Short mmCIF file of C-alpha atoms and ligand atoms in Angstrom, two decimals:
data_model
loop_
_atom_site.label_atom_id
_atom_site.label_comp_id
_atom_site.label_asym_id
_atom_site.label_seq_id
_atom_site.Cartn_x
_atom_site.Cartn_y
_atom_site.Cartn_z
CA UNK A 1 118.77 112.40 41.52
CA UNK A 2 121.29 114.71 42.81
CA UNK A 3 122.47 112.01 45.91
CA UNK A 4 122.18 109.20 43.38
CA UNK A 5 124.61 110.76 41.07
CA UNK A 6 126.86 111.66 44.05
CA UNK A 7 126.99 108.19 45.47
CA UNK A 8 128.21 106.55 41.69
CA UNK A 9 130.03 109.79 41.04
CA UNK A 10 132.48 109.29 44.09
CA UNK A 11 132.48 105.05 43.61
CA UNK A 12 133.32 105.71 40.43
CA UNK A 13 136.47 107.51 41.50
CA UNK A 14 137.18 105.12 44.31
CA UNK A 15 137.29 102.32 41.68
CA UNK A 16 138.96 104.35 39.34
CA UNK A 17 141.75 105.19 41.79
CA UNK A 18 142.11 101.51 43.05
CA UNK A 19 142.86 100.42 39.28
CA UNK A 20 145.19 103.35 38.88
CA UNK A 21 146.98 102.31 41.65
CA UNK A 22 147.57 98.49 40.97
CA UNK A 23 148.67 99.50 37.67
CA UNK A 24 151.04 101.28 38.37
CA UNK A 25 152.49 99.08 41.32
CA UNK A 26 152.07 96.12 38.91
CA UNK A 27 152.28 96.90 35.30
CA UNK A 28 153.31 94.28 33.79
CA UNK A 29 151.14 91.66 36.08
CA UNK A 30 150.40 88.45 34.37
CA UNK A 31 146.34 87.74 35.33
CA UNK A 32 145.92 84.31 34.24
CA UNK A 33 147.30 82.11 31.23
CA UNK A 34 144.68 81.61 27.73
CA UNK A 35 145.15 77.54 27.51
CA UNK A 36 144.23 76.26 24.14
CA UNK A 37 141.17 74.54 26.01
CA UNK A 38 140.08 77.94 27.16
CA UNK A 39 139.47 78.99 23.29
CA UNK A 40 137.75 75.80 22.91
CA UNK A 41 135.88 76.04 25.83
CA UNK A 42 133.90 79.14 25.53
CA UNK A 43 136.05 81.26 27.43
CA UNK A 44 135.47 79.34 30.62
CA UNK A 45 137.18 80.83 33.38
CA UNK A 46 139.13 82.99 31.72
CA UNK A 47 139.46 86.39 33.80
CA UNK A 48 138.96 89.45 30.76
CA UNK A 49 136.69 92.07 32.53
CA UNK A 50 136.81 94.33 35.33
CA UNK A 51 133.02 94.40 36.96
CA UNK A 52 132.26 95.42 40.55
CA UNK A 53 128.48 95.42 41.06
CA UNK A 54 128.64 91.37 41.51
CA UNK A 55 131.00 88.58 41.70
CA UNK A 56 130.29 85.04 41.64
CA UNK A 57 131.93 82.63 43.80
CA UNK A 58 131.85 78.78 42.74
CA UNK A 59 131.35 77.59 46.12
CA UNK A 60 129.23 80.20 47.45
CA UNK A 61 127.17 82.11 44.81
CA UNK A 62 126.94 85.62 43.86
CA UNK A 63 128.13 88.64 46.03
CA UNK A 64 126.77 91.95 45.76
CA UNK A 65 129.39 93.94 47.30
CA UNK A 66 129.72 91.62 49.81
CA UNK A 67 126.76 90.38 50.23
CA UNK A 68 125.62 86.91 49.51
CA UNK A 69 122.09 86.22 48.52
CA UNK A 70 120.96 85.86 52.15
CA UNK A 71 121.52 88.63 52.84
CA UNK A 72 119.83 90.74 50.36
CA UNK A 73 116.66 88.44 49.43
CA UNK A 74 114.12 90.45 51.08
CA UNK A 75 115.48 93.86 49.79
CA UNK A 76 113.21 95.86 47.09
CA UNK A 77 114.46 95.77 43.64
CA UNK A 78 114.51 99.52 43.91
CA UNK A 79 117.11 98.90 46.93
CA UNK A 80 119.20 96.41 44.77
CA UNK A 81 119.42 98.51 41.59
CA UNK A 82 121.31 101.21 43.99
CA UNK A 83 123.60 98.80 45.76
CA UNK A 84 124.51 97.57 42.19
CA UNK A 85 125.29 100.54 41.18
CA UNK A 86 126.57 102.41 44.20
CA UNK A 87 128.17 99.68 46.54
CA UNK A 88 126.21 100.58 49.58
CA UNK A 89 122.39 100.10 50.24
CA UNK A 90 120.56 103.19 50.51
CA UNK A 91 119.78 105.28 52.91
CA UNK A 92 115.98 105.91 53.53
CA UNK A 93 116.37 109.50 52.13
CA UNK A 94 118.44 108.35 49.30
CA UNK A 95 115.42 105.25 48.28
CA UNK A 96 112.50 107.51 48.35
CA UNK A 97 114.83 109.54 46.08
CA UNK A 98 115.14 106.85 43.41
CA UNK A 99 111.40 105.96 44.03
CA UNK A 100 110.28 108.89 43.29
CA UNK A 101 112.47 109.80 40.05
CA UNK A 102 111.72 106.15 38.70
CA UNK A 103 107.49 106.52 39.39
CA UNK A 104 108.08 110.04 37.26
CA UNK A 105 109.55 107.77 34.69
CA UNK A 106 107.46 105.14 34.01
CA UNK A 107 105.24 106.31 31.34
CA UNK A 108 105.70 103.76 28.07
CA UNK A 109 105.25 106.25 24.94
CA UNK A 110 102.52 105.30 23.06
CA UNK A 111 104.28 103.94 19.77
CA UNK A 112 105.25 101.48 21.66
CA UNK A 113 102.33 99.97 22.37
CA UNK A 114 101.09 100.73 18.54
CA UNK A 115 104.28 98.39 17.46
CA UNK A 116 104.07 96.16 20.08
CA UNK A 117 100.09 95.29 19.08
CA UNK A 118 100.89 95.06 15.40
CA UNK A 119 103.18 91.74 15.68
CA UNK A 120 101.80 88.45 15.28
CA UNK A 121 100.36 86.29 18.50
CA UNK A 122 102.87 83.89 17.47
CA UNK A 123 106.08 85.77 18.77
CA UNK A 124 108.10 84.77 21.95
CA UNK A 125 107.24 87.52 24.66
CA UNK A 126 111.31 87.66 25.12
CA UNK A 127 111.03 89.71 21.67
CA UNK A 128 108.25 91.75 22.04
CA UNK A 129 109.96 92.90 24.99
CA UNK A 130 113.76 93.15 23.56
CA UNK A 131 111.74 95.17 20.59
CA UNK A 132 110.12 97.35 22.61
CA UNK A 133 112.95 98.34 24.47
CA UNK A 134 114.94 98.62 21.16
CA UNK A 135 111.78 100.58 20.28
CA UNK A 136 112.82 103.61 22.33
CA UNK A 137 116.06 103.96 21.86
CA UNK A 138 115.09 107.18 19.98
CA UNK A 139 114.65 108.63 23.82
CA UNK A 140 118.22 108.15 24.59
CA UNK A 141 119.80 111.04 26.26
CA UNK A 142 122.79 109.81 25.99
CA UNK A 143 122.38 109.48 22.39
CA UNK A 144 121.52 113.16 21.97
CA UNK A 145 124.23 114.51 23.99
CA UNK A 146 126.61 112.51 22.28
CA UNK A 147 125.57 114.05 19.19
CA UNK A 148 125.71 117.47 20.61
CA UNK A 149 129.43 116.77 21.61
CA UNK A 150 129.56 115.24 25.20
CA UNK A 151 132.58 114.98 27.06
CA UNK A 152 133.92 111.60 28.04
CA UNK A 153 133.63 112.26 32.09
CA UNK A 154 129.90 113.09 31.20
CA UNK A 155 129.07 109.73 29.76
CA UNK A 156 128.04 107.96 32.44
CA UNK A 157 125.86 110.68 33.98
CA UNK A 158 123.69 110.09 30.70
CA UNK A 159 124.47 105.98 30.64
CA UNK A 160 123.07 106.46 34.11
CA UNK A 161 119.82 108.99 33.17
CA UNK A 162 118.99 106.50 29.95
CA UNK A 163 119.17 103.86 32.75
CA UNK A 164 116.73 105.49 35.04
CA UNK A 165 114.15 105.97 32.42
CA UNK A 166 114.79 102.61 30.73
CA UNK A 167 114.31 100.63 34.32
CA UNK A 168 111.29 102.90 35.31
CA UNK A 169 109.43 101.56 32.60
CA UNK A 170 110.26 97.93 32.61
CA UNK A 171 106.91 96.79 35.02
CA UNK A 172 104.77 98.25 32.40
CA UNK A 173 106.13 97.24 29.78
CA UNK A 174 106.53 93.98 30.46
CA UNK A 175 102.79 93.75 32.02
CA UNK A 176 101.87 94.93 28.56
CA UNK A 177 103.28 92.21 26.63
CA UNK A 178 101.88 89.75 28.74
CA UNK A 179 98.04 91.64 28.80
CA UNK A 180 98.56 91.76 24.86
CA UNK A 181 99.70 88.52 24.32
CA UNK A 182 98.12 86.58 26.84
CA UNK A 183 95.16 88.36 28.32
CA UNK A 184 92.79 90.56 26.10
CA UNK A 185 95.08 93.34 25.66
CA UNK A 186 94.23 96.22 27.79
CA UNK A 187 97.00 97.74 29.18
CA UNK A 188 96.41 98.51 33.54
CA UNK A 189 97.07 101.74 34.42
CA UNK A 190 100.26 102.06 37.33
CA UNK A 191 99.49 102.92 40.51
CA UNK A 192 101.49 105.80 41.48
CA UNK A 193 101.68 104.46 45.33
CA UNK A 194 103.05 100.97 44.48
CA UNK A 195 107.10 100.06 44.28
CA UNK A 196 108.24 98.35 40.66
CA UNK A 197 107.05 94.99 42.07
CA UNK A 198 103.36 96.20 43.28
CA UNK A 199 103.12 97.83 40.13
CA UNK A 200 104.56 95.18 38.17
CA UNK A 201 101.87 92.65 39.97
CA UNK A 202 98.74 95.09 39.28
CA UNK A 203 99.48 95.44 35.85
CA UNK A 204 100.13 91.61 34.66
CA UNK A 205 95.91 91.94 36.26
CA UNK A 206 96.77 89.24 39.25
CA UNK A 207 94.83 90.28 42.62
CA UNK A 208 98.29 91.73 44.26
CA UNK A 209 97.21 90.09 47.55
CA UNK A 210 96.82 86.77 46.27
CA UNK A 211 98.92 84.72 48.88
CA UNK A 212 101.90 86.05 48.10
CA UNK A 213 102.28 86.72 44.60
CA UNK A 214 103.34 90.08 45.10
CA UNK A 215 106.17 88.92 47.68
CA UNK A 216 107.22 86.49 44.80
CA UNK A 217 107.92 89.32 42.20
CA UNK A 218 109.50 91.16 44.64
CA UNK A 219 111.86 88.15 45.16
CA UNK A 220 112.13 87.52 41.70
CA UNK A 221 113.15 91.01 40.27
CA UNK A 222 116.08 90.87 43.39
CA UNK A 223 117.68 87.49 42.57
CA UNK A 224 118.16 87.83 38.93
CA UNK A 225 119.34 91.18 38.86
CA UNK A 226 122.84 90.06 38.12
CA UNK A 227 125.35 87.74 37.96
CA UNK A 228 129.01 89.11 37.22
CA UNK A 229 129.84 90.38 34.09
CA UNK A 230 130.71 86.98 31.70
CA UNK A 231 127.51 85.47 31.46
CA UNK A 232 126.02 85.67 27.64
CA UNK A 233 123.52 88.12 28.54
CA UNK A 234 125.40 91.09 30.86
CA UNK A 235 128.34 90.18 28.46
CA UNK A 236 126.70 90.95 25.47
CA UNK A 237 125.28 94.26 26.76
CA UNK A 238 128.99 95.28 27.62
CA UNK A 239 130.10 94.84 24.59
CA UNK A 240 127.16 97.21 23.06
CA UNK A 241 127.38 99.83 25.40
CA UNK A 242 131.62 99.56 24.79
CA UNK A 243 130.56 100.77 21.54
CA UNK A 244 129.10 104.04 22.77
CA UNK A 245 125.47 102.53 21.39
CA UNK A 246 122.90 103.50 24.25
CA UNK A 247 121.92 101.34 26.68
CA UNK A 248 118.81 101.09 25.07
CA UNK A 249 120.66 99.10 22.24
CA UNK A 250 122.51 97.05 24.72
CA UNK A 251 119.57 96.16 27.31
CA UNK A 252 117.62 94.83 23.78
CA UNK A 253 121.08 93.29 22.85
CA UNK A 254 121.78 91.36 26.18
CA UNK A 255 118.34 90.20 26.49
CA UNK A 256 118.77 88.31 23.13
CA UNK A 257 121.85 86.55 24.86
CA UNK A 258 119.50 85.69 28.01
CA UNK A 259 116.23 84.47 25.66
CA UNK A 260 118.44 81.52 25.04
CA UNK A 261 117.94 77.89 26.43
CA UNK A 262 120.49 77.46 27.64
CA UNK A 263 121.01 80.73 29.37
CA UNK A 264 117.41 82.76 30.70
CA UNK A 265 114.86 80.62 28.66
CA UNK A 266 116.05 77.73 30.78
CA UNK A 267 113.57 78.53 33.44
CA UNK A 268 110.50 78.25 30.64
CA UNK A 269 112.17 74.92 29.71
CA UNK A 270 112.19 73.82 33.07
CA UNK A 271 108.60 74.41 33.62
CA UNK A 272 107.67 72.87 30.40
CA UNK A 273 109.85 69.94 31.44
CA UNK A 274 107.67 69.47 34.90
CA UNK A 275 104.92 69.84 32.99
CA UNK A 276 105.84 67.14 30.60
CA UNK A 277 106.65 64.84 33.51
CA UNK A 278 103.00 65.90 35.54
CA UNK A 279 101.41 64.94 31.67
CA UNK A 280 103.54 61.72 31.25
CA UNK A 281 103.11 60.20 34.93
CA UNK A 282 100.93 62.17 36.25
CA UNK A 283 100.97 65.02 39.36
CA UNK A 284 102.45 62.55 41.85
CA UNK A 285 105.42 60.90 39.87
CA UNK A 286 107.29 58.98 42.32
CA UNK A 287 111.48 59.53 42.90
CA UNK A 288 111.90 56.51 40.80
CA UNK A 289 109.38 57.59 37.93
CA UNK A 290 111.41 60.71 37.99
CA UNK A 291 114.75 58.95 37.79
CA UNK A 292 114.14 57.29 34.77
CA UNK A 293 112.15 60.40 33.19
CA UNK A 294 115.66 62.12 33.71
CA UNK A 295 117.61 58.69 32.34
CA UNK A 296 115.58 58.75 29.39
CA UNK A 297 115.86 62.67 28.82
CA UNK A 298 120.39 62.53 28.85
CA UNK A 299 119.59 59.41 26.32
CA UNK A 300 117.50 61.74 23.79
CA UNK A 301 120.60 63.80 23.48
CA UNK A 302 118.85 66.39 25.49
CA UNK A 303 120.24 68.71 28.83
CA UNK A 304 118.35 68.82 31.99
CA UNK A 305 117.06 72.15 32.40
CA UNK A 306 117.65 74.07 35.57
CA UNK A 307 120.96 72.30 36.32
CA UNK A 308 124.67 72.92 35.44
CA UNK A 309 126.02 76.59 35.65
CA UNK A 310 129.63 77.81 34.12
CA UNK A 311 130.66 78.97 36.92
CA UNK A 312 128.88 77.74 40.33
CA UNK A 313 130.07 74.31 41.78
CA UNK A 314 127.02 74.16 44.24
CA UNK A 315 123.57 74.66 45.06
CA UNK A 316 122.43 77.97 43.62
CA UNK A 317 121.75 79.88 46.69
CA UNK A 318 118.89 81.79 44.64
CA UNK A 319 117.77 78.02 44.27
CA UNK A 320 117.29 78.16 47.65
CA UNK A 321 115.95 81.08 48.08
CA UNK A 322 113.16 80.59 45.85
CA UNK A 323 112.98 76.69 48.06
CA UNK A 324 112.48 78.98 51.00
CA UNK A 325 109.53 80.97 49.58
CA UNK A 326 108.59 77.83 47.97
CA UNK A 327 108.22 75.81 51.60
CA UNK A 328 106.36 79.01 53.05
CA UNK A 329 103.96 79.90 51.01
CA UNK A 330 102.96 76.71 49.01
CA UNK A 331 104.80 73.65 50.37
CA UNK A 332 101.66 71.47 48.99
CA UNK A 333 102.15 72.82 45.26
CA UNK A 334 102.91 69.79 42.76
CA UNK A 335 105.18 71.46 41.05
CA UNK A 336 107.26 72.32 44.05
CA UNK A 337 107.09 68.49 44.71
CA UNK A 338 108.24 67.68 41.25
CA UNK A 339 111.37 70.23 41.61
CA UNK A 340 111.88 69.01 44.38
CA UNK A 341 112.10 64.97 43.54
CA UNK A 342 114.51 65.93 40.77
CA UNK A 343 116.25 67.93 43.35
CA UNK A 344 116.73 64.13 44.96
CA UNK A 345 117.57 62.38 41.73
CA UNK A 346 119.48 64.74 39.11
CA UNK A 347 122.26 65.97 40.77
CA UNK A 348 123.63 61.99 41.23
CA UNK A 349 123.02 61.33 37.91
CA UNK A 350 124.92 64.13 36.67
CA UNK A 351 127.54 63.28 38.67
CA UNK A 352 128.71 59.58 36.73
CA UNK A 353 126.93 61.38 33.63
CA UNK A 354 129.14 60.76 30.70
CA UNK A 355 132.50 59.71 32.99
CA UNK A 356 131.60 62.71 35.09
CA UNK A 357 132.11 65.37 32.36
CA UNK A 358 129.27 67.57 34.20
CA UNK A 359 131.36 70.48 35.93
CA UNK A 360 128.59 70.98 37.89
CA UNK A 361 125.23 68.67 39.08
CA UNK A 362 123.63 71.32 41.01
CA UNK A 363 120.58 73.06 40.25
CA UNK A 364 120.68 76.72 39.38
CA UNK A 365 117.92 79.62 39.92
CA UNK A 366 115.95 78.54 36.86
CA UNK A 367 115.14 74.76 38.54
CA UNK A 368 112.86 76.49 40.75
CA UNK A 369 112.09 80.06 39.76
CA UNK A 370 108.94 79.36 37.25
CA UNK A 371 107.10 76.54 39.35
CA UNK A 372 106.52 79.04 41.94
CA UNK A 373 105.03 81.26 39.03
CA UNK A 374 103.11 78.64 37.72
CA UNK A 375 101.71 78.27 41.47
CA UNK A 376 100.39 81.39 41.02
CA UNK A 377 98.59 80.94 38.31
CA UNK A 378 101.07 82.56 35.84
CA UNK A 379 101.09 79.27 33.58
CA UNK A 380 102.30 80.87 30.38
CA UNK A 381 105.55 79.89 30.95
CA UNK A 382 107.04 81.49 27.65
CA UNK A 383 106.78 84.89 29.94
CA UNK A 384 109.22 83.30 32.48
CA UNK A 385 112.10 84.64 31.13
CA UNK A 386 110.54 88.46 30.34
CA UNK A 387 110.37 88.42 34.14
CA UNK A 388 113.86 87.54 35.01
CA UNK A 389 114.68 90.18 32.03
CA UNK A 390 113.52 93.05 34.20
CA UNK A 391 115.59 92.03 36.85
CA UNK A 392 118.70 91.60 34.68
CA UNK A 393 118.62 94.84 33.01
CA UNK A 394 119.35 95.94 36.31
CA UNK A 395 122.79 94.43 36.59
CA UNK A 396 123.27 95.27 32.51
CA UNK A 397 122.23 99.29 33.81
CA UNK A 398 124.74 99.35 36.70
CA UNK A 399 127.41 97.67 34.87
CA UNK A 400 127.41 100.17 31.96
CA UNK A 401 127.14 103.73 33.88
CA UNK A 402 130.31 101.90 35.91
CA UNK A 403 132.30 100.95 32.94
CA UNK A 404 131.56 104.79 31.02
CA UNK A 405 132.77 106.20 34.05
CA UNK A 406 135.60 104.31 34.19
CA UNK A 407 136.37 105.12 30.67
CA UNK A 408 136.50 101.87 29.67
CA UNK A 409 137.25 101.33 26.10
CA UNK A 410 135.81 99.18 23.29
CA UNK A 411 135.90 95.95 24.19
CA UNK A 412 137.27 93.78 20.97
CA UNK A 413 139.17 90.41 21.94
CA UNK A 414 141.22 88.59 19.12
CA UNK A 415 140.30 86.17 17.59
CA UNK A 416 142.56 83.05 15.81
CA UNK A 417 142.04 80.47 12.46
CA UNK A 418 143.12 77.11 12.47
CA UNK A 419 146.31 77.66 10.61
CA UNK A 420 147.11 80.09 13.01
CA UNK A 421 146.56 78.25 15.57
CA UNK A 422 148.74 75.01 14.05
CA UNK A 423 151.55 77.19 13.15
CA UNK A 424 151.64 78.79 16.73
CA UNK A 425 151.59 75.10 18.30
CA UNK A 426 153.84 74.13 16.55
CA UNK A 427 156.47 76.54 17.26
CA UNK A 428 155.55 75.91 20.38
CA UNK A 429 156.61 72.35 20.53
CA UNK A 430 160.02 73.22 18.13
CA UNK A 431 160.73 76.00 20.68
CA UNK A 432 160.30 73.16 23.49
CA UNK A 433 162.66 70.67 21.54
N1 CMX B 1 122.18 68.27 31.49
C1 CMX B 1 122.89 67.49 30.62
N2 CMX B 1 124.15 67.72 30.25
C2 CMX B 1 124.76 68.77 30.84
C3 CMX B 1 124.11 69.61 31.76
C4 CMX B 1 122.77 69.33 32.08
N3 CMX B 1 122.06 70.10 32.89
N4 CMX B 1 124.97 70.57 32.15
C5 CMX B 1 126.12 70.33 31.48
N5 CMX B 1 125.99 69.27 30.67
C6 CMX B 1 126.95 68.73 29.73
C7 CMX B 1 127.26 69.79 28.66
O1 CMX B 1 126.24 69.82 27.67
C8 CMX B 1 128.60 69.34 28.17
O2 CMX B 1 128.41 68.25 27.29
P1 CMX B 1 129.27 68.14 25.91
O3 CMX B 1 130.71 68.25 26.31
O4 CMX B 1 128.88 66.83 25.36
O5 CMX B 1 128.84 69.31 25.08
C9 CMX B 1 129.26 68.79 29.43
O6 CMX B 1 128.19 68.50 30.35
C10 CMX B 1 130.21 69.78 30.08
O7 CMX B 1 129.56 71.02 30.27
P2 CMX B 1 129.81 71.88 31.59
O8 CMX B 1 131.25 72.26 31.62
O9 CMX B 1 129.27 71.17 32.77
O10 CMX B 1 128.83 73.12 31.39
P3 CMX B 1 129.07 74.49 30.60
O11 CMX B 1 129.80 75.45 31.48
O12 CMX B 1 129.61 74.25 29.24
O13 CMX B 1 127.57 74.98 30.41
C11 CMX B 1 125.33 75.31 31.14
C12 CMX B 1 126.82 75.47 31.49
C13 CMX B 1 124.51 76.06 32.18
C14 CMX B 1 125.06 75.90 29.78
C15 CMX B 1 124.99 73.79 31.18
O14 CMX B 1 125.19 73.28 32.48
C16 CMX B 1 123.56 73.52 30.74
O15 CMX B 1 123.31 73.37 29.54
N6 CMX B 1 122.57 73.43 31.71
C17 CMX B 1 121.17 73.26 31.37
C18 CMX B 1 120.58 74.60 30.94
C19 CMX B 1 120.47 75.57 32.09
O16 CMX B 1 119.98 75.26 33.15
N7 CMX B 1 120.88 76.83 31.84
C20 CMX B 1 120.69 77.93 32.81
C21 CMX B 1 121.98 78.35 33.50
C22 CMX B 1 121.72 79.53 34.41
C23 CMX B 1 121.33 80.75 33.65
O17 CMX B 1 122.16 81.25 32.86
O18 CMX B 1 120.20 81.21 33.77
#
């Protein structure tokens, strides 16, 4: 661990120092303006966190310390998780490193599985596995070093160890809830030779050299691994880990935020969508079928899943990634078809959609992510989501030890009433008289 923790010992400080620095040349520096439509809005756009392992650009997608999606789609996950959290891509010493702390890790304690079996066949995967992680919590380090009286420099050495052991274990426990909820409940022992994705891959029980399938996890833990730090789910686990709660209470936490529709679960509606389409019109639907499917869908008072994003203004480039994959390894697939008919039709429609109200027609990641899945033969497509979990907790990991090491605080924003609000206006407009 030892050139692990030096790498995010001395960003740490480089970040810390840059922040120093513009403080004190600019003190009193005015960031942006709060516009009453920003409180109605959700927030939208408005700049209140400092995060480094990502950035999302509207017109270009998400940056991993500058690198777009390109350029880092055929890393490992192993490989991402340090460039998240260290700004630089390891070195070969410094990957077999993490490898080898993370395979020494990976062990799920056996109350989990005891807890995990005991819940009804009727729960969402997405809580079996936020449960399971919330589960451990009681193997915090952090926790326990708080409690023996840590000092504040230390914190994110043990943000960073809880992170380590939480991430190690994620393949197997997610391959878990899958073999107990969907399969006949034995749990597949790891192989001690195979990266988070092999392993990940041999334990869900699929052949790992089925035509790709491994590749695809692979893929899949890389591009959701983060996205900034203001969407609901890396938000949320901010927030939690502000608190000093471990980030086995924020991991749990964010992944509540991301089991939402209209956040991570959009990728299970999207592949419930196709699948309603394929049952409706069967596995061919033409481009016009399709169009009116989608009419018909914005007339029930319903979204289209897999398109729209807060923040992007194009294609997804993890969209096209996962096209990529998509036209190598199974161009024939009907659902690729499918996604990519409504590729032709939905973005035009969205555009005049309610006077153009739409910020943005373009699909996102989860348009694509679980027809490629579903290729595969994963067609539970209520696990979707547990899979682009793992990959988040990634960004939620690196995000955390960064913001414990740079000390920063409790995160608590303000919030107004509607009198205050009316008064405040209104003095506003007397002022402007
Ligand atoms: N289908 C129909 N209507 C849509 C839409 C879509 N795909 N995307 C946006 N809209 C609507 C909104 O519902 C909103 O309508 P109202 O004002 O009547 O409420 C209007 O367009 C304006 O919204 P917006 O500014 O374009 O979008 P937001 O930033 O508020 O929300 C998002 C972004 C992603 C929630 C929204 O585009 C959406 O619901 N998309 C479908 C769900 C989805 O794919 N989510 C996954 C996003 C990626 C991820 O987090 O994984």
């Amino acid at each position: 661990m030892e050139k692990l923790l030096a790498k995010v010992d001395r960003r740490i400080k480089k970040l810390g120092d840059e922040l120093q620095q513009l403080y004190t040349e600019h003190p009193d520096a005015t960031i942006g303006e709060i516009t009453f439509q920003n409180l109605l809005s959700g927030m939208r756009g408005m700049k209140s966190l400092i995060c480094n392992t990502s950035f999302v650009d509207p017109y270009r997608g998400l940056f991993i310390s500058g690198l777009e999606v390109p350029d880092f789609e055929h890393k490992t996950p192993e490989e991402i998780f340090f460039l998240l959290v260290t700004g630089t891509l390891p070195s070969k010493s410094e990957l077999e490193e993490l490898s080898s702390e993370l395979k020494k890790r990976s062990k799920v304690p056996e109350y989990v599985w005891k807890m995990l079996r005991s819940l009804p066949k009727t729960i969402h995967p997405m809580t079996m596995f936020s449960l399971g992680i919330l589960a451990m919590e009681g193997e915090s380090v952090f926790k326990k070093k708080y409690e023996e009286g840590l000092h504040k420099d230390e914190y994110w050495k043990y943000t960073l160890e809880d992170s380590l052991n939480l991430i190690a274990k994620l393949p197997s426990l997610a391959a878990g809830i899958y073999r107990i909820l969907f399969m006949n409940g034995d749990i597949i022992d790891s192989d001690q030779q195979l990266d988070l994705a092999g392993n990940l891959t041999q334990r869900l029980g699929f052949n790992r050299h089925n035509q790709g399938f491994e590749e695809l996890n692979r893929l899949y833990l890389v591009l959701h691994c983060d996205h900034e730090g203001g969407n609901v789910s890396a938000f949320t686990s901010r927030v939690v880990n502000s608190a000093l709660s471990n980030i086995y209470y924020a991991a749990s936490a964010g992944l509540n935020g991301l089991a939402g529709p209209l956040h991570g679960l959009a990728n299970q509606e999207c592949l419930h969508f196709i699948t309603n389409i394929h049952d409706t019109l069967g596995n061919k639907p033409s481009v016009d079928e399709i169009r009116k499917y989608v009419m018909k869908t914005l007339d029930d008072g319903k979204v289209i899943p897999g398109y729209g994003h807060a923040v992007l203004r194009v294609t997804d480039p993890r969209f096209t990634a996962f096209m990529k994959f998509g036209d190598k390894h199974c161009p024939e697939s009907p659902y690729l078809q499918t996604v990519k008919k409504l590729y032709e039709v939905v973005p035009d429609i969205l555009k005049t959609y309610k006077g153009g109200k739409v910020s943005n027609p373009w699909p996102n990641v989860d348009a694509i992510s679980g027809s490629l899945l579903y290729h595969y033969g994963m067609t539970h497509y209520e696990y979707y989501t547990v899979m682009f979990g793992i990959s988040r907790v990634l960004g939620f990991c690196a995000q955390n030890t960064i913001a414990r090491g740079l000390h920063q605080p409790i995160i608590r924003p303000k919030s107004v009433t509607n009198s205050w609000l009316k008064e405040h206006l209104e003095s506003q407009t007397v002022a402007g008289h």
